[in-house]
């Protein structure tokens, strides 16, 4: 096994999520580096780290290109840190610190941790990698718990979409909860779709265009023709950033029908009212809210009638961040 070098650079969560196959191309190296993004400190949810593993000692040109991945670090004049790892297995190292976790009926673990031997538990194996959504972040865990809650309430869904699927985890969870549903999972990043397909194989989840398979598509929002053809959906899941959530509100509303349930995450507590306001304006009503640390997960339902007057009354209500009833 050859020596491996690790390059570390601080970034924001938004910068970590924006990484794509295009801006990870490093022209100054003959090999393809592998990138891992992770939360640096649970107490500071916007502080993330980019870790790049490569099999050659990074030169100045390489480090210059890496520095461009984090505008916030560049602004603070923080330079990439370089560490020689020797002949250690960097894949194993990148998984260290990702402890298995339980979210509702789901047990999310990496390939370095064994699954639970419990028939009441659904084991899902997701390794850290370039796509966001390992289940080890509060947003994904909160979504898993919200989906599990809907199942416990007896909700049944036949047509589901996971927008911004990342690793595919939430789509896999939806398949387990509603095995007869038609499910499509999309992401703007083609790397995420590749990662989702790999994770599906690991977890024995069928991928393709058949009724029981999850269909994976690279799509900017809900623009893909296949997404429009399958609309309207009765369950929509979107675990992405607050800005894209707000921008996608009209598209998501257009893909929904009366009583469509919408599960939103990826926003901070300080962004909750802005996101909620965007969706109330297009006809959704808040039905349930849960928070993990600074990260809320909102469950909404598409109303039959809506208007700006109702929007303003609800958004100013002190109950806007609380529970509005079962759905």
mmCIF file of N, CA, C and O in Angstrom, residues 51-118:
data_model
loop_
_atom_site.group_PDB
_atom_site.id
_atom_site.type_symbol
_atom_site.label_atom_id
_atom_site.label_comp_id
_atom_site.label_asym_id
_atom_site.label_seq_id
_atom_site.Cartn_x
_atom_site.Cartn_y
_atom_site.Cartn_z
ATOM 1 N N UNK A 51 -11.779 17.299 3.635
ATOM 2 C CA UNK A 51 -10.595 16.450 3.750
ATOM 3 C C UNK A 51 -10.365 15.766 2.405
ATOM 4 O O UNK A 51 -11.265 15.096 1.887
ATOM 5 N N UNK A 52 -9.196 15.957 1.854
ATOM 6 C CA UNK A 52 -8.869 15.410 0.537
ATOM 7 C C UNK A 52 -7.718 14.436 0.681
ATOM 8 O O UNK A 52 -6.649 14.775 1.205
ATOM 9 N N UNK A 53 -7.940 13.203 0.222
ATOM 10 C CA UNK A 53 -6.935 12.145 0.302
ATOM 11 C C UNK A 53 -6.357 11.915 -1.095
ATOM 12 O O UNK A 53 -7.094 11.745 -2.068
ATOM 13 N N UNK A 54 -5.042 11.900 -1.177
ATOM 14 C CA UNK A 54 -4.381 11.703 -2.473
ATOM 15 C C UNK A 54 -3.136 10.840 -2.272
ATOM 16 O O UNK A 54 -2.591 10.745 -1.171
ATOM 17 N N UNK A 55 -2.691 10.215 -3.349
ATOM 18 C CA UNK A 55 -1.569 9.284 -3.247
ATOM 19 C C UNK A 55 -0.249 9.903 -3.690
ATOM 20 O O UNK A 55 0.711 9.188 -3.972
ATOM 21 N N UNK A 56 -0.200 11.223 -3.781
ATOM 22 C CA UNK A 56 1.047 11.925 -4.111
ATOM 23 C C UNK A 56 1.157 13.156 -3.231
ATOM 24 O O UNK A 56 0.146 13.767 -2.861
ATOM 25 N N UNK A 57 2.379 13.509 -2.889
ATOM 26 C CA UNK A 57 2.609 14.699 -2.066
ATOM 27 C C UNK A 57 2.099 15.931 -2.813
ATOM 28 O O UNK A 57 2.575 16.234 -3.909
ATOM 29 N N UNK A 58 1.095 16.634 -2.271
ATOM 30 C CA UNK A 58 0.503 17.756 -3.010
ATOM 31 C C UNK A 58 1.485 18.894 -3.232
ATOM 32 O O UNK A 58 2.169 19.319 -2.307
ATOM 33 N N UNK A 59 1.535 19.361 -4.477
ATOM 34 C CA UNK A 59 2.429 20.477 -4.791
ATOM 35 C C UNK A 59 1.672 21.797 -4.652
ATOM 36 O O UNK A 59 0.486 21.834 -4.312
ATOM 37 N N UNK A 60 2.372 22.900 -4.935
ATOM 38 C CA UNK A 60 1.784 24.227 -4.751
ATOM 39 C C UNK A 60 0.572 24.437 -5.640
ATOM 40 O O UNK A 60 -0.430 25.049 -5.217
ATOM 41 N N UNK A 61 0.626 23.951 -6.878
ATOM 42 C CA UNK A 61 -0.504 24.118 -7.795
ATOM 43 C C UNK A 61 -1.732 23.367 -7.298
ATOM 44 O O UNK A 61 -2.863 23.855 -7.374
ATOM 45 N N UNK A 62 -1.493 22.152 -6.766
ATOM 46 C CA UNK A 62 -2.575 21.352 -6.208
ATOM 47 C C UNK A 62 -3.243 22.086 -5.041
ATOM 48 O O UNK A 62 -4.466 22.219 -4.972
ATOM 49 N N UNK A 63 -2.417 22.594 -4.125
ATOM 50 C CA UNK A 63 -2.947 23.273 -2.944
ATOM 51 C C UNK A 63 -3.685 24.560 -3.310
ATOM 52 O O UNK A 63 -4.673 24.931 -2.663
ATOM 53 N N UNK A 64 -3.224 25.227 -4.357
ATOM 54 C CA UNK A 64 -3.906 26.441 -4.798
ATOM 55 C C UNK A 64 -5.317 26.121 -5.273
ATOM 56 O O UNK A 64 -6.268 26.861 -4.987
ATOM 57 N N UNK A 65 -5.450 25.013 -6.004
ATOM 58 C CA UNK A 65 -6.773 24.623 -6.480
ATOM 59 C C UNK A 65 -7.673 24.178 -5.333
ATOM 60 O O UNK A 65 -8.873 24.460 -5.319
ATOM 61 N N UNK A 66 -7.084 23.495 -4.350
ATOM 62 C CA UNK A 66 -7.860 23.081 -3.186
ATOM 63 C C UNK A 66 -8.387 24.306 -2.437
ATOM 64 O O UNK A 66 -9.525 24.335 -1.977
ATOM 65 N N UNK A 67 -7.541 25.329 -2.304
ATOM 66 C CA UNK A 67 -7.935 26.541 -1.569
ATOM 67 C C UNK A 67 -9.159 27.197 -2.188
ATOM 68 O O UNK A 67 -9.944 27.853 -1.490
ATOM 69 N N UNK A 68 -9.355 27.019 -3.505
ATOM 70 C CA UNK A 68 -10.498 27.629 -4.191
ATOM 71 C C UNK A 68 -11.819 26.973 -3.792
ATOM 72 O O UNK A 68 -12.893 27.535 -4.037
ATOM 73 N N UNK A 69 -11.760 25.776 -3.179
ATOM 74 C CA UNK A 69 -12.984 25.080 -2.802
ATOM 75 C C UNK A 69 -13.679 25.725 -1.610
ATOM 76 O O UNK A 69 -14.854 25.465 -1.363
ATOM 77 N N UNK A 70 -12.952 26.548 -0.849
ATOM 78 C CA UNK A 70 -13.527 27.157 0.346
ATOM 79 C C UNK A 70 -13.296 28.666 0.336
ATOM 80 O O UNK A 70 -12.290 29.152 0.851
ATOM 81 N N UNK A 71 -14.221 29.431 -0.244
ATOM 82 C CA UNK A 71 -14.073 30.891 -0.245
ATOM 83 C C UNK A 71 -13.966 31.489 1.152
ATOM 84 O O UNK A 71 -13.262 32.474 1.357
ATOM 85 N N UNK A 72 -14.639 30.888 2.126
ATOM 86 C CA UNK A 72 -14.578 31.421 3.486
ATOM 87 C C UNK A 72 -13.184 31.276 4.071
ATOM 88 O O UNK A 72 -12.689 32.173 4.766
ATOM 89 N N UNK A 73 -12.517 30.146 3.806
ATOM 90 C CA UNK A 73 -11.148 29.954 4.285
ATOM 91 C C UNK A 73 -10.192 30.901 3.573
ATOM 92 O O UNK A 73 -9.271 31.455 4.178
ATOM 93 N N UNK A 74 -10.432 31.102 2.285
ATOM 94 C CA UNK A 74 -9.593 32.020 1.520
ATOM 95 C C UNK A 74 -9.733 33.437 2.049
ATOM 96 O O UNK A 74 -8.751 34.183 2.159
ATOM 97 N N UNK A 75 -10.947 33.817 2.412
ATOM 98 C CA UNK A 75 -11.198 35.156 2.934
ATOM 99 C C UNK A 75 -10.466 35.376 4.261
ATOM 100 O O UNK A 75 -9.955 36.469 4.533
ATOM 101 N N UNK A 76 -10.422 34.331 5.086
ATOM 102 C CA UNK A 76 -9.732 34.441 6.376
ATOM 103 C C UNK A 76 -8.240 34.114 6.274
ATOM 104 O O UNK A 76 -7.550 34.035 7.284
ATOM 105 N N UNK A 77 -7.770 33.903 5.030
ATOM 106 C CA UNK A 77 -6.357 33.607 4.750
ATOM 107 C C UNK A 77 -5.900 32.306 5.412
ATOM 108 O O UNK A 77 -4.743 32.159 5.806
ATOM 109 N N UNK A 78 -6.826 31.342 5.526
ATOM 110 C CA UNK A 78 -6.490 30.017 6.043
ATOM 111 C C UNK A 78 -6.008 29.145 4.892
ATOM 112 O O UNK A 78 -6.705 29.000 3.888
ATOM 113 N N UNK A 79 -4.829 28.584 5.023
ATOM 114 C CA UNK A 79 -4.272 27.757 3.953
ATOM 115 C C UNK A 79 -4.527 26.284 4.256
ATOM 116 O O UNK A 79 -4.683 25.887 5.416
ATOM 117 N N UNK A 80 -4.597 25.440 3.220
ATOM 118 C CA UNK A 80 -4.817 24.008 3.447
ATOM 119 C C UNK A 80 -3.684 23.399 4.273
ATOM 120 O O UNK A 80 -2.515 23.712 4.074
ATOM 121 N N UNK A 81 -4.056 22.533 5.208
ATOM 122 C CA UNK A 81 -3.065 21.815 6.019
ATOM 123 C C UNK A 81 -2.780 20.473 5.377
ATOM 124 O O UNK A 81 -3.701 19.778 4.931
ATOM 125 N N UNK A 82 -1.509 20.099 5.311
ATOM 126 C CA UNK A 82 -1.096 18.857 4.662
ATOM 127 C C UNK A 82 -0.531 17.897 5.704
ATOM 128 O O UNK A 82 0.283 18.285 6.545
ATOM 129 N N UNK A 83 -0.978 16.647 5.634
ATOM 130 C CA UNK A 83 -0.516 15.627 6.579
ATOM 131 C C UNK A 83 -0.212 14.346 5.811
ATOM 132 O O UNK A 83 -1.032 13.885 5.008
ATOM 133 N N UNK A 84 0.972 13.770 6.051
ATOM 134 C CA UNK A 84 1.317 12.492 5.438
ATOM 135 C C UNK A 84 0.812 11.375 6.336
ATOM 136 O O UNK A 84 1.131 11.317 7.530
ATOM 137 N N UNK A 85 0.000 10.469 5.762
ATOM 138 C CA UNK A 85 -0.601 9.399 6.543
ATOM 139 C C UNK A 85 0.175 8.106 6.446
ATOM 140 O O UNK A 85 -0.196 7.113 7.073
ATOM 141 N N UNK A 86 1.225 8.076 5.672
ATOM 142 C CA UNK A 86 1.976 6.838 5.501
ATOM 143 C C UNK A 86 1.156 5.835 4.725
ATOM 144 O O UNK A 86 0.429 6.179 3.799
ATOM 145 N N UNK A 87 1.252 4.566 5.125
ATOM 146 C CA UNK A 87 0.535 3.525 4.384
ATOM 147 C C UNK A 87 -0.732 3.077 5.116
ATOM 148 O O UNK A 87 -1.178 1.948 4.984
ATOM 149 N N UNK A 88 -1.319 3.997 5.906
ATOM 150 C CA UNK A 88 -2.566 3.677 6.587
ATOM 151 C C UNK A 88 -3.710 3.543 5.577
ATOM 152 O O UNK A 88 -3.668 4.096 4.479
ATOM 153 N N UNK A 89 -4.743 2.830 5.975
ATOM 154 C CA UNK A 89 -5.949 2.707 5.152
ATOM 155 C C UNK A 89 -6.801 3.947 5.385
ATOM 156 O O UNK A 89 -7.513 4.059 6.372
ATOM 157 N N UNK A 90 -6.728 4.914 4.466
ATOM 158 C CA UNK A 90 -7.418 6.185 4.656
ATOM 159 C C UNK A 90 -8.930 6.029 4.640
ATOM 160 O O UNK A 90 -9.657 6.825 5.220
ATOM 161 N N UNK A 91 -9.450 4.990 3.965
ATOM 162 C CA UNK A 91 -10.895 4.769 3.963
ATOM 163 C C UNK A 91 -11.381 4.496 5.384
ATOM 164 O O UNK A 91 -12.366 5.063 5.861
ATOM 165 N N UNK A 92 -10.647 3.620 6.074
ATOM 166 C CA UNK A 92 -10.999 3.340 7.464
ATOM 167 C C UNK A 92 -10.876 4.588 8.312
ATOM 168 O O UNK A 92 -11.723 4.886 9.164
ATOM 169 N N UNK A 93 -9.809 5.351 8.079
ATOM 170 C CA UNK A 93 -9.591 6.563 8.858
ATOM 171 C C UNK A 93 -10.722 7.568 8.644
ATOM 172 O O UNK A 93 -11.142 8.251 9.574
ATOM 173 N N UNK A 94 -11.197 7.669 7.417
ATOM 174 C CA UNK A 94 -12.245 8.649 7.134
ATOM 175 C C UNK A 94 -13.560 8.289 7.814
ATOM 176 O O UNK A 94 -14.420 9.141 8.013
ATOM 177 N N UNK A 95 -13.738 7.004 8.175
ATOM 178 C CA UNK A 95 -14.964 6.575 8.834
ATOM 179 C C UNK A 95 -14.893 6.712 10.354
ATOM 180 O O UNK A 95 -15.913 6.597 11.028
ATOM 181 N N UNK A 96 -13.690 6.924 10.879
ATOM 182 C CA UNK A 96 -13.557 7.021 12.322
ATOM 183 C C UNK A 96 -14.355 8.208 12.851
ATOM 184 O O UNK A 96 -14.350 9.278 12.278
ATOM 185 N N UNK A 97 -15.017 7.994 13.952
ATOM 186 C CA UNK A 97 -15.817 9.059 14.549
ATOM 187 C C UNK A 97 -17.269 9.014 14.114
ATOM 188 O O UNK A 97 -18.102 9.696 14.673
ATOM 189 N N UNK A 98 -17.585 8.208 13.078
ATOM 190 C CA UNK A 98 -18.974 8.064 12.650
ATOM 191 C C UNK A 98 -19.578 6.860 13.369
ATOM 192 O O UNK A 98 -19.550 5.737 12.882
ATOM 193 N N UNK A 99 -20.090 7.092 14.554
ATOM 194 C CA UNK A 99 -20.681 6.022 15.341
ATOM 195 C C UNK A 99 -22.061 5.661 14.785
ATOM 196 O O UNK A 99 -22.783 6.521 14.283
ATOM 197 N N UNK A 100 -22.446 4.384 14.877
ATOM 198 C CA UNK A 100 -23.809 4.015 14.464
ATOM 199 C C UNK A 100 -24.835 4.791 15.283
ATOM 200 O O UNK A 100 -24.576 5.182 16.421
ATOM 201 N N UNK A 101 -26.007 5.016 14.686
ATOM 202 C CA UNK A 101 -27.045 5.722 15.421
ATOM 203 C C UNK A 101 -28.407 5.127 15.119
ATOM 204 O O UNK A 101 -28.622 4.499 14.088
ATOM 205 N N UNK A 102 -29.320 5.354 16.042
ATOM 206 C CA UNK A 102 -30.687 4.861 15.916
ATOM 207 C C UNK A 102 -31.607 6.049 15.698
ATOM 208 O O UNK A 102 -31.568 7.034 16.436
ATOM 209 N N UNK A 103 -32.443 5.995 14.680
ATOM 210 C CA UNK A 103 -33.433 7.030 14.394
ATOM 211 C C UNK A 103 -34.743 6.329 14.072
ATOM 212 O O UNK A 103 -34.909 5.766 12.983
ATOM 213 N N UNK A 104 -35.661 6.321 15.043
ATOM 214 C CA UNK A 104 -36.889 5.573 14.856
ATOM 215 C C UNK A 104 -36.578 4.098 14.728
ATOM 216 O O UNK A 104 -35.833 3.532 15.523
ATOM 217 N N UNK A 105 -37.101 3.454 13.692
ATOM 218 C CA UNK A 105 -36.836 2.041 13.486
ATOM 219 C C UNK A 105 -35.525 1.802 12.728
ATOM 220 O O UNK A 105 -35.142 0.660 12.496
ATOM 221 N N UNK A 106 -34.850 2.872 12.349
ATOM 222 C CA UNK A 106 -33.662 2.745 11.506
ATOM 223 C C UNK A 106 -32.369 2.774 12.326
ATOM 224 O O UNK A 106 -32.240 3.533 13.283
ATOM 225 N N UNK A 107 -31.443 1.937 11.918
ATOM 226 C CA UNK A 107 -30.113 1.886 12.517
ATOM 227 C C UNK A 107 -29.117 2.139 11.384
ATOM 228 O O UNK A 107 -28.951 1.312 10.478
ATOM 229 N N UNK A 108 -28.479 3.298 11.409
ATOM 230 C CA UNK A 108 -27.568 3.703 10.336
ATOM 231 C C UNK A 108 -26.138 3.469 10.802
ATOM 232 O O UNK A 108 -25.727 3.955 11.858
ATOM 233 N N UNK A 109 -25.393 2.735 10.001
ATOM 234 C CA UNK A 109 -24.020 2.400 10.369
ATOM 235 C C UNK A 109 -23.133 2.442 9.131
ATOM 236 O O UNK A 109 -23.620 2.433 7.994
ATOM 237 N N UNK A 110 -21.820 2.488 9.341
ATOM 238 C CA UNK A 110 -20.868 2.411 8.238
ATOM 239 C C UNK A 110 -20.429 0.963 8.060
ATOM 240 O O UNK A 110 -20.768 0.091 8.864
ATOM 241 N N UNK A 111 -19.661 0.721 7.017
ATOM 242 C CA UNK A 111 -19.190 -0.639 6.763
ATOM 243 C C UNK A 111 -18.206 -1.118 7.822
ATOM 244 O O UNK A 111 -17.893 -2.310 7.901
ATOM 245 N N UNK A 112 -17.712 -0.197 8.654
ATOM 246 C CA UNK A 112 -16.796 -0.575 9.724
ATOM 247 C C UNK A 112 -17.524 -0.985 10.997
ATOM 248 O O UNK A 112 -16.886 -1.390 11.966
ATOM 249 N N UNK A 113 -18.852 -0.870 11.012
ATOM 250 C CA UNK A 113 -19.639 -1.236 12.181
ATOM 251 C C UNK A 113 -20.651 -2.306 11.789
ATOM 252 O O UNK A 113 -21.265 -2.225 10.721
ATOM 253 N N UNK A 114 -20.850 -3.300 12.628
ATOM 254 C CA UNK A 114 -21.793 -4.370 12.283
ATOM 255 C C UNK A 114 -23.233 -3.896 12.403
ATOM 256 O O UNK A 114 -23.547 -3.009 13.203
ATOM 257 N N UNK A 115 -24.138 -4.479 11.634
ATOM 258 C CA UNK A 115 -25.566 -4.166 11.784
ATOM 259 C C UNK A 115 -26.111 -4.763 13.077
ATOM 260 O O UNK A 115 -25.481 -5.642 13.685
ATOM 261 N N UNK A 116 -27.270 -4.303 13.489
ATOM 262 C CA UNK A 116 -27.922 -4.860 14.671
ATOM 263 C C UNK A 116 -28.643 -6.159 14.315
ATOM 264 O O UNK A 116 -29.288 -6.260 13.260
ATOM 265 N N UNK A 117 -28.540 -7.132 15.175
ATOM 266 C CA UNK A 117 -29.244 -8.400 14.994
ATOM 267 C C UNK A 117 -30.600 -8.301 15.691
ATOM 268 O O UNK A 117 -30.821 -8.834 16.768
ATOM 269 N N UNK A 118 -31.498 -7.554 15.066
ATOM 270 C CA UNK A 118 -32.798 -7.271 15.653
ATOM 271 C C UNK A 118 -33.806 -7.141 14.512
ATOM 272 O O UNK A 118 -33.696 -6.250 13.665
#
